[in-house]
mmCIF file of N, CA and C in Angstrom:
data_model
loop_
_atom_site.group_PDB
_atom_site.id
_atom_site.type_symbol
_atom_site.label_atom_id
_atom_site.label_comp_id
_atom_site.label_asym_id
_atom_site.label_seq_id
_atom_site.Cartn_x
_atom_site.Cartn_y
_atom_site.Cartn_z
ATOM 1 N N UNK A 1 29.617 -6.216 4.786
ATOM 2 C CA UNK A 1 28.750 -5.801 4.105
ATOM 3 C C UNK A 1 29.149 -4.917 3.207
ATOM 4 N N UNK A 2 28.955 -4.863 2.023
ATOM 5 C CA UNK A 2 29.315 -3.689 1.430
ATOM 6 C C UNK A 2 28.263 -2.648 0.921
ATOM 7 N N UNK A 3 28.361 -1.844 0.549
ATOM 8 C CA UNK A 3 27.263 -0.725 0.093
ATOM 9 C C UNK A 3 27.868 0.269 -0.949
ATOM 10 N N UNK A 4 27.273 0.429 -1.967
ATOM 11 C CA UNK A 4 27.763 1.493 -2.784
ATOM 12 C C UNK A 4 28.983 0.858 -3.660
ATOM 13 N N UNK A 5 29.038 -0.380 -4.117
ATOM 14 C CA UNK A 5 30.023 -0.916 -4.462
ATOM 15 C C UNK A 5 29.686 -2.113 -5.605
ATOM 16 N N UNK A 6 30.256 -2.061 -6.317
ATOM 17 C CA UNK A 6 29.990 -3.141 -7.565
ATOM 18 C C UNK A 6 31.242 -4.301 -7.395
ATOM 19 N N UNK A 7 31.287 -5.344 -7.440
ATOM 20 C CA UNK A 7 32.459 -6.388 -7.465
ATOM 21 C C UNK A 7 32.485 -6.400 -5.936
ATOM 22 N N UNK A 8 33.631 -6.975 -6.013
ATOM 23 C CA UNK A 8 34.437 -6.907 -4.158
ATOM 24 C C UNK A 8 33.910 -8.585 -3.756
ATOM 25 N N UNK A 9 34.192 -8.676 -2.741
ATOM 26 C CA UNK A 9 33.900 -10.248 -2.109
ATOM 27 C C UNK A 9 33.086 -10.032 -0.781
ATOM 28 N N UNK A 10 31.966 -10.681 -0.616
ATOM 29 C CA UNK A 10 31.241 -10.778 0.390
ATOM 30 C C UNK A 10 29.901 -10.296 -0.341
ATOM 31 N N UNK A 11 28.675 -10.713 0.233
ATOM 32 C CA UNK A 11 27.029 -10.322 0.112
ATOM 33 C C UNK A 11 27.045 -10.326 -1.547
ATOM 34 N N UNK A 12 26.118 -10.016 -1.710
ATOM 35 C CA UNK A 12 25.776 -9.748 -3.109
ATOM 36 C C UNK A 12 24.924 -8.850 -3.497
ATOM 37 N N UNK A 13 25.079 -8.379 -4.714
ATOM 38 C CA UNK A 13 24.645 -7.107 -5.195
ATOM 39 C C UNK A 13 23.576 -7.622 -6.550
ATOM 40 N N UNK A 14 22.140 -6.781 -7.028
ATOM 41 C CA UNK A 14 21.617 -6.594 -7.857
ATOM 42 C C UNK A 14 22.329 -6.713 -9.059
ATOM 43 N N UNK A 15 22.056 -7.221 -10.367
ATOM 44 C CA UNK A 15 22.784 -6.988 -11.399
ATOM 45 C C UNK A 15 22.716 -5.456 -11.797
ATOM 46 N N UNK A 16 23.257 -5.035 -13.072
ATOM 47 C CA UNK A 16 23.333 -3.582 -13.605
ATOM 48 C C UNK A 16 22.001 -3.284 -14.059
ATOM 49 N N UNK A 17 21.380 -2.175 -13.212
ATOM 50 C CA UNK A 17 19.783 -1.738 -13.877
ATOM 51 C C UNK A 17 18.952 -2.834 -13.201
ATOM 52 N N UNK A 18 19.026 -3.344 -12.097
ATOM 53 C CA UNK A 18 17.801 -4.245 -11.731
ATOM 54 C C UNK A 18 18.014 -3.779 -10.259
ATOM 55 N N UNK A 19 16.502 -3.516 -9.886
ATOM 56 C CA UNK A 19 16.340 -3.105 -8.110
ATOM 57 C C UNK A 19 16.285 -4.200 -7.422
ATOM 58 N N UNK A 20 17.015 -4.103 -6.321
ATOM 59 C CA UNK A 20 17.020 -4.895 -5.414
ATOM 60 C C UNK A 20 15.783 -5.599 -4.396
ATOM 61 N N UNK A 21 14.547 -4.972 -4.453
ATOM 62 C CA UNK A 21 13.392 -4.944 -4.242
ATOM 63 C C UNK A 21 12.262 -4.490 -4.737
ATOM 64 N N UNK A 22 11.552 -4.925 -5.607
ATOM 65 C CA UNK A 22 10.405 -4.103 -6.399
ATOM 66 C C UNK A 22 8.969 -4.948 -6.362
ATOM 67 N N UNK A 23 8.123 -4.197 -6.137
ATOM 68 C CA UNK A 23 6.870 -5.051 -5.890
ATOM 69 C C UNK A 23 5.727 -4.291 -6.532
ATOM 70 N N UNK A 24 5.344 -4.731 -7.752
ATOM 71 C CA UNK A 24 4.356 -3.914 -8.420
ATOM 72 C C UNK A 24 3.095 -3.659 -7.862
ATOM 73 N N UNK A 25 2.396 -2.251 -7.662
ATOM 74 C CA UNK A 25 1.244 -2.290 -7.047
ATOM 75 C C UNK A 25 0.176 -2.966 -7.292
ATOM 76 N N UNK A 26 0.020 -3.683 -8.265
ATOM 77 C CA UNK A 26 -1.065 -4.591 -8.663
ATOM 78 C C UNK A 26 -0.620 -6.202 -7.883
ATOM 79 N N UNK A 27 0.614 -6.124 -7.419
ATOM 80 C CA UNK A 27 0.746 -7.794 -6.702
ATOM 81 C C UNK A 27 0.500 -7.211 -5.245
ATOM 82 N N UNK A 28 0.722 -5.593 -4.789
ATOM 83 C CA UNK A 28 0.620 -5.540 -3.582
ATOM 84 C C UNK A 28 -1.177 -5.867 -3.273
ATOM 85 N N UNK A 29 -1.760 -5.074 -4.330
ATOM 86 C CA UNK A 29 -3.328 -5.040 -4.030
ATOM 87 C C UNK A 29 -3.745 -6.490 -4.141
ATOM 88 N N UNK A 30 -3.026 -7.420 -5.076
ATOM 89 C CA UNK A 30 -3.272 -8.897 -5.097
ATOM 90 C C UNK A 30 -3.237 -9.571 -3.567
ATOM 91 N N UNK A 31 -2.168 -9.446 -3.082
ATOM 92 C CA UNK A 31 -1.825 -9.893 -1.685
ATOM 93 C C UNK A 31 -2.946 -9.358 -0.658
ATOM 94 N N UNK A 32 -2.991 -8.404 -0.728
ATOM 95 C CA UNK A 32 -4.018 -7.335 0.492
ATOM 96 C C UNK A 32 -5.400 -8.043 0.307
ATOM 97 N N UNK A 33 -5.799 -8.011 -1.093
ATOM 98 C CA UNK A 33 -6.847 -8.665 -1.351
ATOM 99 C C UNK A 33 -7.077 -10.021 -0.917
ATOM 100 N N UNK A 34 -6.044 -11.033 -0.948
ATOM 101 C CA UNK A 34 -6.039 -12.411 -0.500
ATOM 102 C C UNK A 34 -5.973 -12.523 1.130
ATOM 103 N N UNK A 35 -5.407 -11.372 1.505
ATOM 104 C CA UNK A 35 -5.473 -11.523 3.051
ATOM 105 C C UNK A 35 -6.901 -11.224 3.567
ATOM 106 N N UNK A 36 -7.496 -10.239 2.596
ATOM 107 C CA UNK A 36 -8.923 -9.395 2.996
ATOM 108 C C UNK A 36 -9.704 -10.908 2.971
ATOM 109 N N UNK A 37 -9.710 -11.876 1.772
ATOM 110 C CA UNK A 37 -10.711 -13.015 1.683
ATOM 111 C C UNK A 37 -10.192 -13.967 2.775
ATOM 112 N N UNK A 38 -8.865 -14.348 3.196
ATOM 113 C CA UNK A 38 -8.902 -15.038 4.058
ATOM 114 C C UNK A 38 -9.503 -14.973 5.327
ATOM 115 N N UNK A 39 -9.366 -13.453 5.893
ATOM 116 C CA UNK A 39 -10.173 -12.810 7.081
ATOM 117 C C UNK A 39 -11.392 -12.999 6.902
ATOM 118 N N UNK A 40 -12.115 -12.783 5.801
ATOM 119 C CA UNK A 40 -13.641 -12.885 5.753
ATOM 120 C C UNK A 40 -13.996 -14.209 5.660
ATOM 121 N N UNK A 41 -13.325 -15.262 5.436
ATOM 122 C CA UNK A 41 -13.665 -16.604 5.295
ATOM 123 C C UNK A 41 -13.289 -17.247 6.629
ATOM 124 N N UNK A 42 -12.197 -16.931 7.152
ATOM 125 C CA UNK A 42 -11.874 -17.488 8.510
ATOM 126 C C UNK A 42 -12.767 -17.108 9.533
ATOM 127 N N UNK A 43 -13.579 -15.697 9.341
ATOM 128 C CA UNK A 43 -14.367 -15.258 10.365
ATOM 129 C C UNK A 43 -15.414 -16.005 10.817
ATOM 130 N N UNK A 44 -15.888 -17.059 9.948
ATOM 131 C CA UNK A 44 -16.862 -17.526 10.332
ATOM 132 C C UNK A 44 -16.435 -19.150 10.221
ATOM 133 N N UNK A 45 -15.798 -19.700 9.299
ATOM 134 C CA UNK A 45 -15.526 -21.165 9.130
ATOM 135 C C UNK A 45 -14.507 -21.342 10.282
ATOM 136 N N UNK A 46 -13.550 -20.494 10.831
ATOM 137 C CA UNK A 46 -12.996 -20.771 11.999
ATOM 138 C C UNK A 46 -13.898 -20.962 13.752
ATOM 139 N N UNK A 47 -15.044 -20.540 13.383
ATOM 140 C CA UNK A 47 -15.659 -20.572 14.777
ATOM 141 C C UNK A 47 -16.827 -21.273 14.398
ATOM 142 N N UNK A 48 -16.894 -22.127 13.312
ATOM 143 C CA UNK A 48 -18.348 -22.934 13.311
ATOM 144 C C UNK A 48 -18.623 -24.018 14.314
ATOM 145 N N UNK A 49 -17.887 -24.524 14.729
ATOM 146 C CA UNK A 49 -17.646 -25.528 15.642
ATOM 147 C C UNK A 49 -17.660 -25.148 16.949
ATOM 148 N N UNK A 50 -17.559 -23.885 17.281
ATOM 149 C CA UNK A 50 -17.074 -23.175 18.807
ATOM 150 C C UNK A 50 -18.282 -23.678 19.651
ATOM 151 N N UNK A 51 -19.424 -23.351 19.508
ATOM 152 C CA UNK A 51 -20.653 -23.615 20.101
ATOM 153 C C UNK A 51 -20.615 -24.956 20.626
ATOM 154 N N UNK A 52 -20.861 -25.854 19.574
ATOM 155 C CA UNK A 52 -20.847 -27.361 19.925
ATOM 156 C C UNK A 52 -19.492 -27.959 20.576
ATOM 157 N N UNK A 53 -18.339 -27.304 20.283
ATOM 158 C CA UNK A 53 -17.547 -27.913 21.162
ATOM 159 C C UNK A 53 -17.150 -27.496 22.570
ATOM 160 N N UNK A 54 -17.738 -26.457 22.515
ATOM 161 C CA UNK A 54 -17.611 -25.845 24.250
ATOM 162 C C UNK A 54 -18.957 -26.627 24.985
ATOM 163 N N UNK A 55 -19.816 -26.811 24.264
ATOM 164 C CA UNK A 55 -20.947 -27.790 24.808
ATOM 165 C C UNK A 55 -20.485 -28.917 25.245
ATOM 166 N N UNK A 56 -19.893 -29.718 24.146
ATOM 167 C CA UNK A 56 -19.319 -31.307 24.555
ATOM 168 C C UNK A 56 -18.327 -31.246 25.491
ATOM 169 N N UNK A 57 -17.279 -30.294 25.382
ATOM 170 C CA UNK A 57 -16.602 -29.870 26.741
ATOM 171 C C UNK A 57 -16.786 -29.786 27.897
ATOM 172 N N UNK A 58 -17.954 -28.858 28.034
ATOM 173 C CA UNK A 58 -18.655 -28.952 29.330
ATOM 174 C C UNK A 58 -19.783 -30.058 29.794
ATOM 175 N N UNK A 59 -20.013 -30.621 29.119
ATOM 176 C CA UNK A 59 -21.044 -31.893 29.063
ATOM 177 C C UNK A 59 -20.031 -33.179 29.727
ATOM 178 N N UNK A 60 -18.820 -33.548 28.989
ATOM 179 C CA UNK A 60 -17.873 -34.328 29.203
ATOM 180 C C UNK A 60 -17.212 -34.053 30.681
ATOM 181 N N UNK A 61 -17.102 -32.898 31.011
ATOM 182 C CA UNK A 61 -16.332 -32.769 32.418
ATOM 183 C C UNK A 61 -17.293 -32.552 33.345
ATOM 184 N N UNK A 62 -18.931 -32.222 33.407
ATOM 185 C CA UNK A 62 -19.772 -32.462 33.988
ATOM 186 C C UNK A 62 -20.002 -33.830 34.435
ATOM 187 N N UNK A 63 -19.793 -35.055 33.538
ATOM 188 C CA UNK A 63 -20.064 -36.456 33.793
ATOM 189 C C UNK A 63 -18.929 -36.978 34.032
ATOM 190 N N UNK A 64 -17.820 -36.010 35.033
ATOM 191 C CA UNK A 64 -16.497 -36.463 35.360
ATOM 192 C C UNK A 64 -15.532 -36.971 34.559
ATOM 193 N N UNK A 65 -15.343 -36.872 33.302
ATOM 194 C CA UNK A 65 -14.529 -37.402 32.266
ATOM 195 C C UNK A 65 -13.517 -36.198 32.055
ATOM 196 N N UNK A 66 -12.122 -36.532 32.399
ATOM 197 C CA UNK A 66 -10.951 -35.588 32.109
ATOM 198 C C UNK A 66 -10.991 -35.255 30.723
ATOM 199 N N UNK A 67 -11.511 -35.900 29.943
ATOM 200 C CA UNK A 67 -11.600 -35.789 28.507
ATOM 201 C C UNK A 67 -12.180 -34.073 28.071
ATOM 202 N N UNK A 68 -13.014 -34.038 28.974
ATOM 203 C CA UNK A 68 -14.024 -32.738 29.077
ATOM 204 C C UNK A 68 -13.166 -31.715 29.136
ATOM 205 N N UNK A 69 -12.157 -31.363 30.117
ATOM 206 C CA UNK A 69 -11.347 -30.339 30.372
ATOM 207 C C UNK A 69 -10.372 -30.203 29.363
ATOM 208 N N UNK A 70 -9.813 -31.245 28.938
ATOM 209 C CA UNK A 70 -8.782 -31.291 27.781
ATOM 210 C C UNK A 70 -9.293 -30.527 26.528
ATOM 211 N N UNK A 71 -10.419 -31.023 26.240
ATOM 212 C CA UNK A 71 -11.472 -30.658 25.081
ATOM 213 C C UNK A 71 -11.645 -29.111 25.442
ATOM 214 N N UNK A 72 -12.225 -28.898 26.293
ATOM 215 C CA UNK A 72 -12.259 -27.458 26.386
ATOM 216 C C UNK A 72 -11.063 -26.691 26.364
ATOM 217 N N UNK A 73 -9.832 -26.902 26.855
ATOM 218 C CA UNK A 73 -8.775 -26.282 26.671
ATOM 219 C C UNK A 73 -8.400 -26.189 25.366
ATOM 220 N N UNK A 74 -8.434 -27.496 24.670
ATOM 221 C CA UNK A 74 -8.151 -27.486 23.096
ATOM 222 C C UNK A 74 -9.345 -26.365 22.368
ATOM 223 N N UNK A 75 -10.322 -26.143 22.692
ATOM 224 C CA UNK A 75 -11.152 -25.296 21.985
ATOM 225 C C UNK A 75 -10.767 -23.939 22.400
ATOM 226 N N UNK A 76 -10.612 -23.534 23.494
ATOM 227 C CA UNK A 76 -9.834 -22.080 23.835
ATOM 228 C C UNK A 76 -8.799 -21.826 22.956
ATOM 229 N N UNK A 77 -7.760 -23.210 23.007
ATOM 230 C CA UNK A 77 -6.436 -22.563 22.298
ATOM 231 C C UNK A 77 -6.800 -22.458 20.861
ATOM 232 N N UNK A 78 -8.035 -23.114 20.305
ATOM 233 C CA UNK A 78 -8.430 -23.009 18.713
ATOM 234 C C UNK A 78 -9.030 -21.422 18.578
ATOM 235 N N UNK A 79 -9.601 -21.029 19.422
ATOM 236 C CA UNK A 79 -10.490 -19.786 19.531
ATOM 237 C C UNK A 79 -9.146 -18.736 19.635
ATOM 238 N N UNK A 80 -8.096 -18.815 20.369
ATOM 239 C CA UNK A 80 -7.090 -18.189 20.385
ATOM 240 C C UNK A 80 -6.260 -17.891 19.053
ATOM 241 N N UNK A 81 -5.882 -19.105 18.670
ATOM 242 C CA UNK A 81 -5.448 -19.265 17.236
ATOM 243 C C UNK A 81 -6.156 -18.721 15.779
ATOM 244 N N UNK A 82 -6.922 -18.797 16.176
ATOM 245 C CA UNK A 82 -8.332 -18.029 15.021
ATOM 246 C C UNK A 82 -8.153 -16.693 15.153
ATOM 247 N N UNK A 83 -8.459 -16.118 16.286
ATOM 248 C CA UNK A 83 -8.296 -14.648 16.860
ATOM 249 C C UNK A 83 -6.626 -14.276 16.053
ATOM 250 N N UNK A 84 -5.890 -14.584 16.276
ATOM 251 C CA UNK A 84 -4.493 -14.036 15.987
ATOM 252 C C UNK A 84 -4.323 -14.283 14.579
ATOM 253 N N UNK A 85 -4.589 -15.328 13.940
ATOM 254 C CA UNK A 85 -4.597 -15.290 12.345
ATOM 255 C C UNK A 85 -5.377 -14.136 11.979
ATOM 256 N N UNK A 86 -6.688 -13.956 12.171
ATOM 257 C CA UNK A 86 -7.669 -12.941 11.817
ATOM 258 C C UNK A 86 -6.866 -11.866 12.127
ATOM 259 N N UNK A 87 -6.390 -11.075 13.142
ATOM 260 C CA UNK A 87 -5.423 -10.238 13.015
ATOM 261 C C UNK A 87 -4.465 -9.947 12.382
ATOM 262 N N UNK A 88 -3.525 -11.195 12.045
ATOM 263 C CA UNK A 88 -2.680 -10.988 11.259
ATOM 264 C C UNK A 88 -3.200 -10.607 9.833
ATOM 265 N N UNK A 89 -4.058 -11.320 9.343
ATOM 266 C CA UNK A 89 -4.821 -11.228 7.834
ATOM 267 C C UNK A 89 -5.100 -9.720 7.980
ATOM 268 N N UNK A 90 -5.789 -9.185 8.898
ATOM 269 C CA UNK A 90 -6.103 -7.822 8.974
ATOM 270 C C UNK A 90 -4.990 -6.636 8.904
ATOM 271 N N UNK A 91 -4.099 -7.170 9.456
ATOM 272 C CA UNK A 91 -2.692 -6.371 9.689
ATOM 273 C C UNK A 91 -2.309 -6.252 8.045
ATOM 274 N N UNK A 92 -1.995 -7.288 7.802
ATOM 275 C CA UNK A 92 -1.510 -7.316 6.402
ATOM 276 C C UNK A 92 -2.586 -6.949 5.051
ATOM 277 N N UNK A 93 -3.632 -7.078 5.369
ATOM 278 C CA UNK A 93 -4.564 -6.042 4.310
ATOM 279 C C UNK A 93 -4.490 -4.752 4.460
ATOM 280 N N UNK A 94 -4.521 -4.335 5.513
ATOM 281 C CA UNK A 94 -4.596 -2.990 5.890
ATOM 282 C C UNK A 94 -3.069 -2.238 5.650
ATOM 283 N N UNK A 95 -2.114 -2.917 6.076
ATOM 284 C CA UNK A 95 -0.425 -2.263 5.931
ATOM 285 C C UNK A 95 -0.625 -2.295 4.366
ATOM 286 N N UNK A 96 -0.690 -3.239 3.251
ATOM 287 C CA UNK A 96 -0.582 -3.208 2.280
ATOM 288 C C UNK A 96 -1.546 -2.327 1.581
ATOM 289 N N UNK A 97 -2.368 -2.045 1.797
ATOM 290 C CA UNK A 97 -3.517 -0.854 1.368
ATOM 291 C C UNK A 97 -2.869 0.446 1.669
ATOM 292 N N UNK A 98 -2.144 0.601 2.682
ATOM 293 C CA UNK A 98 -1.473 2.000 3.244
ATOM 294 C C UNK A 98 -0.172 1.901 2.464
ATOM 295 N N UNK A 99 0.478 0.889 2.355
ATOM 296 C CA UNK A 99 1.491 0.910 1.531
ATOM 297 C C UNK A 99 1.281 1.289 0.249
ATOM 298 N N UNK A 100 0.595 0.840 -0.801
ATOM 299 C CA UNK A 100 -0.085 1.193 -1.611
ATOM 300 C C UNK A 100 -0.384 2.755 -2.103
ATOM 301 N N UNK A 101 -1.255 3.499 -1.089
ATOM 302 C CA UNK A 101 -1.579 4.590 -1.341
ATOM 303 C C UNK A 101 -0.464 5.453 -0.906
ATOM 304 N N UNK A 102 0.404 5.466 0.007
ATOM 305 C CA UNK A 102 1.481 5.900 0.487
ATOM 306 C C UNK A 102 2.669 6.002 -0.666
ATOM 307 N N UNK A 103 2.776 4.855 -1.380
ATOM 308 C CA UNK A 103 3.681 5.015 -2.478
ATOM 309 C C UNK A 103 3.256 5.493 -3.657
ATOM 310 N N UNK A 104 1.837 5.816 -3.650
ATOM 311 C CA UNK A 104 1.424 6.560 -4.683
ATOM 312 C C UNK A 104 1.442 8.000 -4.406
ATOM 313 N N UNK A 105 1.018 8.554 -3.210
ATOM 314 C CA UNK A 105 1.178 9.788 -3.015
ATOM 315 C C UNK A 105 2.622 10.275 -2.981
ATOM 316 N N UNK A 106 3.656 9.606 -2.342
ATOM 317 C CA UNK A 106 4.953 9.870 -2.730
ATOM 318 C C UNK A 106 5.610 10.084 -4.093
ATOM 319 N N UNK A 107 4.912 9.262 -4.969
ATOM 320 C CA UNK A 107 5.257 9.297 -6.434
ATOM 321 C C UNK A 107 4.767 10.744 -7.097
ATOM 322 N N UNK A 108 3.649 10.730 -6.598
ATOM 323 C CA UNK A 108 2.813 12.173 -6.994
ATOM 324 C C UNK A 108 3.468 13.392 -6.463
ATOM 325 N N UNK A 109 3.800 13.122 -5.418
ATOM 326 C CA UNK A 109 4.461 14.482 -4.726
ATOM 327 C C UNK A 109 5.662 14.684 -5.415
ATOM 328 N N UNK A 110 6.571 13.826 -5.555
ATOM 329 C CA UNK A 110 7.935 13.774 -6.383
ATOM 330 C C UNK A 110 7.846 14.300 -7.643
ATOM 331 N N UNK A 111 6.751 13.891 -8.405
ATOM 332 C CA UNK A 111 6.343 14.308 -9.557
ATOM 333 C C UNK A 111 6.293 15.666 -9.739
ATOM 334 N N UNK A 112 5.197 16.445 -9.013
ATOM 335 C CA UNK A 112 4.847 17.446 -8.734
ATOM 336 C C UNK A 112 6.150 18.438 -8.491
ATOM 337 N N UNK A 113 6.948 17.770 -7.717
ATOM 338 C CA UNK A 113 8.183 18.807 -7.381
ATOM 339 C C UNK A 113 8.773 19.045 -8.558
ATOM 340 N N UNK A 114 9.029 17.947 -9.323
ATOM 341 C CA UNK A 114 9.877 18.061 -10.587
ATOM 342 C C UNK A 114 9.195 18.693 -11.402
ATOM 343 N N UNK A 115 8.146 19.144 -11.568
ATOM 344 C CA UNK A 115 7.361 20.015 -12.469
ATOM 345 C C UNK A 115 7.665 21.328 -11.995
ATOM 346 N N UNK A 116 7.681 21.745 -10.826
ATOM 347 C CA UNK A 116 7.619 23.196 -10.494
ATOM 348 C C UNK A 116 9.221 23.670 -10.217
ATOM 349 N N UNK A 117 10.182 22.773 -10.480
ATOM 350 C CA UNK A 117 11.546 23.287 -10.349
ATOM 351 C C UNK A 117 11.675 24.995 -10.982
ATOM 352 N N UNK A 118 11.228 25.068 -12.165
ATOM 353 C CA UNK A 118 11.178 26.253 -12.643
ATOM 354 C C UNK A 118 10.683 26.101 -14.256
ATOM 355 N N UNK A 119 10.428 27.259 -14.789
ATOM 356 C CA UNK A 119 10.377 27.370 -16.277
ATOM 357 C C UNK A 119 11.113 26.907 -17.135
ATOM 358 N N UNK A 120 11.053 26.187 -18.300
ATOM 359 C CA UNK A 120 12.102 25.754 -19.080
ATOM 360 C C UNK A 120 12.267 26.759 -20.119
ATOM 361 N N UNK A 121 13.443 27.072 -20.405
ATOM 362 C CA UNK A 121 13.650 27.888 -21.599
ATOM 363 C C UNK A 121 13.061 27.469 -22.907
ATOM 364 N N UNK A 122 12.625 28.309 -23.866
ATOM 365 C CA UNK A 122 12.403 27.802 -25.216
ATOM 366 C C UNK A 122 13.476 27.053 -25.743
ATOM 367 N N UNK A 123 13.325 26.067 -26.272
ATOM 368 C CA UNK A 123 13.966 24.730 -26.865
ATOM 369 C C UNK A 123 14.941 24.032 -26.135
ATOM 370 N N UNK A 124 14.927 24.555 -24.846
ATOM 371 C CA UNK A 124 15.315 23.475 -23.757
ATOM 372 C C UNK A 124 14.876 22.143 -23.882
ATOM 373 N N UNK A 125 15.440 20.821 -23.543
ATOM 374 C CA UNK A 125 15.278 19.834 -23.373
ATOM 375 C C UNK A 125 13.746 19.321 -21.953
ATOM 376 N N UNK A 126 13.763 20.278 -21.109
ATOM 377 C CA UNK A 126 13.167 20.025 -20.125
ATOM 378 C C UNK A 126 13.577 19.026 -19.015
ATOM 379 N N UNK A 127 14.847 18.993 -18.945
ATOM 380 C CA UNK A 127 15.283 17.917 -17.902
ATOM 381 C C UNK A 127 15.594 18.615 -16.831
ATOM 382 N N UNK A 128 15.950 17.881 -15.662
ATOM 383 C CA UNK A 128 15.802 18.055 -14.532
ATOM 384 C C UNK A 128 17.618 17.942 -13.887
ATOM 385 N N UNK A 129 18.316 19.196 -13.575
ATOM 386 C CA UNK A 129 19.604 18.811 -13.162
ATOM 387 C C UNK A 129 19.716 17.805 -12.152
ATOM 388 N N UNK A 130 21.030 17.065 -12.190
ATOM 389 C CA UNK A 130 21.055 15.851 -11.382
ATOM 390 C C UNK A 130 21.229 16.427 -9.687
ATOM 391 N N UNK A 131 21.549 17.845 -9.503
ATOM 392 C CA UNK A 131 21.393 18.312 -8.419
ATOM 393 C C UNK A 131 20.317 18.352 -7.579
ATOM 394 N N UNK A 132 18.996 18.690 -8.687
ATOM 395 C CA UNK A 132 17.975 18.830 -8.096
ATOM 396 C C UNK A 132 17.287 17.219 -7.611
ATOM 397 N N UNK A 133 17.746 16.319 -8.783
ATOM 398 C CA UNK A 133 17.218 14.744 -8.433
ATOM 399 C C UNK A 133 17.605 14.511 -7.405
ATOM 400 N N UNK A 134 18.833 14.708 -7.070
ATOM 401 C CA UNK A 134 19.702 13.983 -5.748
ATOM 402 C C UNK A 134 18.833 14.511 -4.820
ATOM 403 N N UNK A 135 18.349 15.161 -4.784
ATOM 404 C CA UNK A 135 17.829 15.215 -3.274
ATOM 405 C C UNK A 135 16.675 14.467 -2.919
ATOM 406 N N UNK A 136 15.757 13.765 -4.106
ATOM 407 C CA UNK A 136 14.756 13.001 -3.798
ATOM 408 C C UNK A 136 15.302 11.534 -3.241
ATOM 409 N N UNK A 137 16.824 11.214 -3.576
ATOM 410 C CA UNK A 137 17.233 9.787 -3.414
ATOM 411 C C UNK A 137 17.901 10.207 -1.665
ATOM 412 N N UNK A 138 17.349 9.270 -0.582
ATOM 413 C CA UNK A 138 17.753 9.796 0.711
ATOM 414 C C UNK A 138 19.032 8.417 0.608
#
């Protein structure tokens, strides 16, 4: 793998002037909103047959059918999978909301820092020296 180098062999580099990873804030919001919507829909839809399935499994098991125990186990597994998916949706939604807010806060902080570097002399172009800008890139 090669870093900070154009051309060369091995690996790939983004084209000139392009970023290698960019996700616009509105797309983050859309993905987070979709995860939130899935969470809300799955909360009830994933559990709607739980009571009936548990009752059927218990009844079949009580009547001596091996199918009852198997059905109860399948229902337990389904409940676990639904809970896992709900947690994943909540995590995605919360993380993307945090990322969006954090990115905005970082941008605001950098903007404020660049504004307070110092007064600009009359007639100057108000550009920030490269030595000052460089400290914002880690």
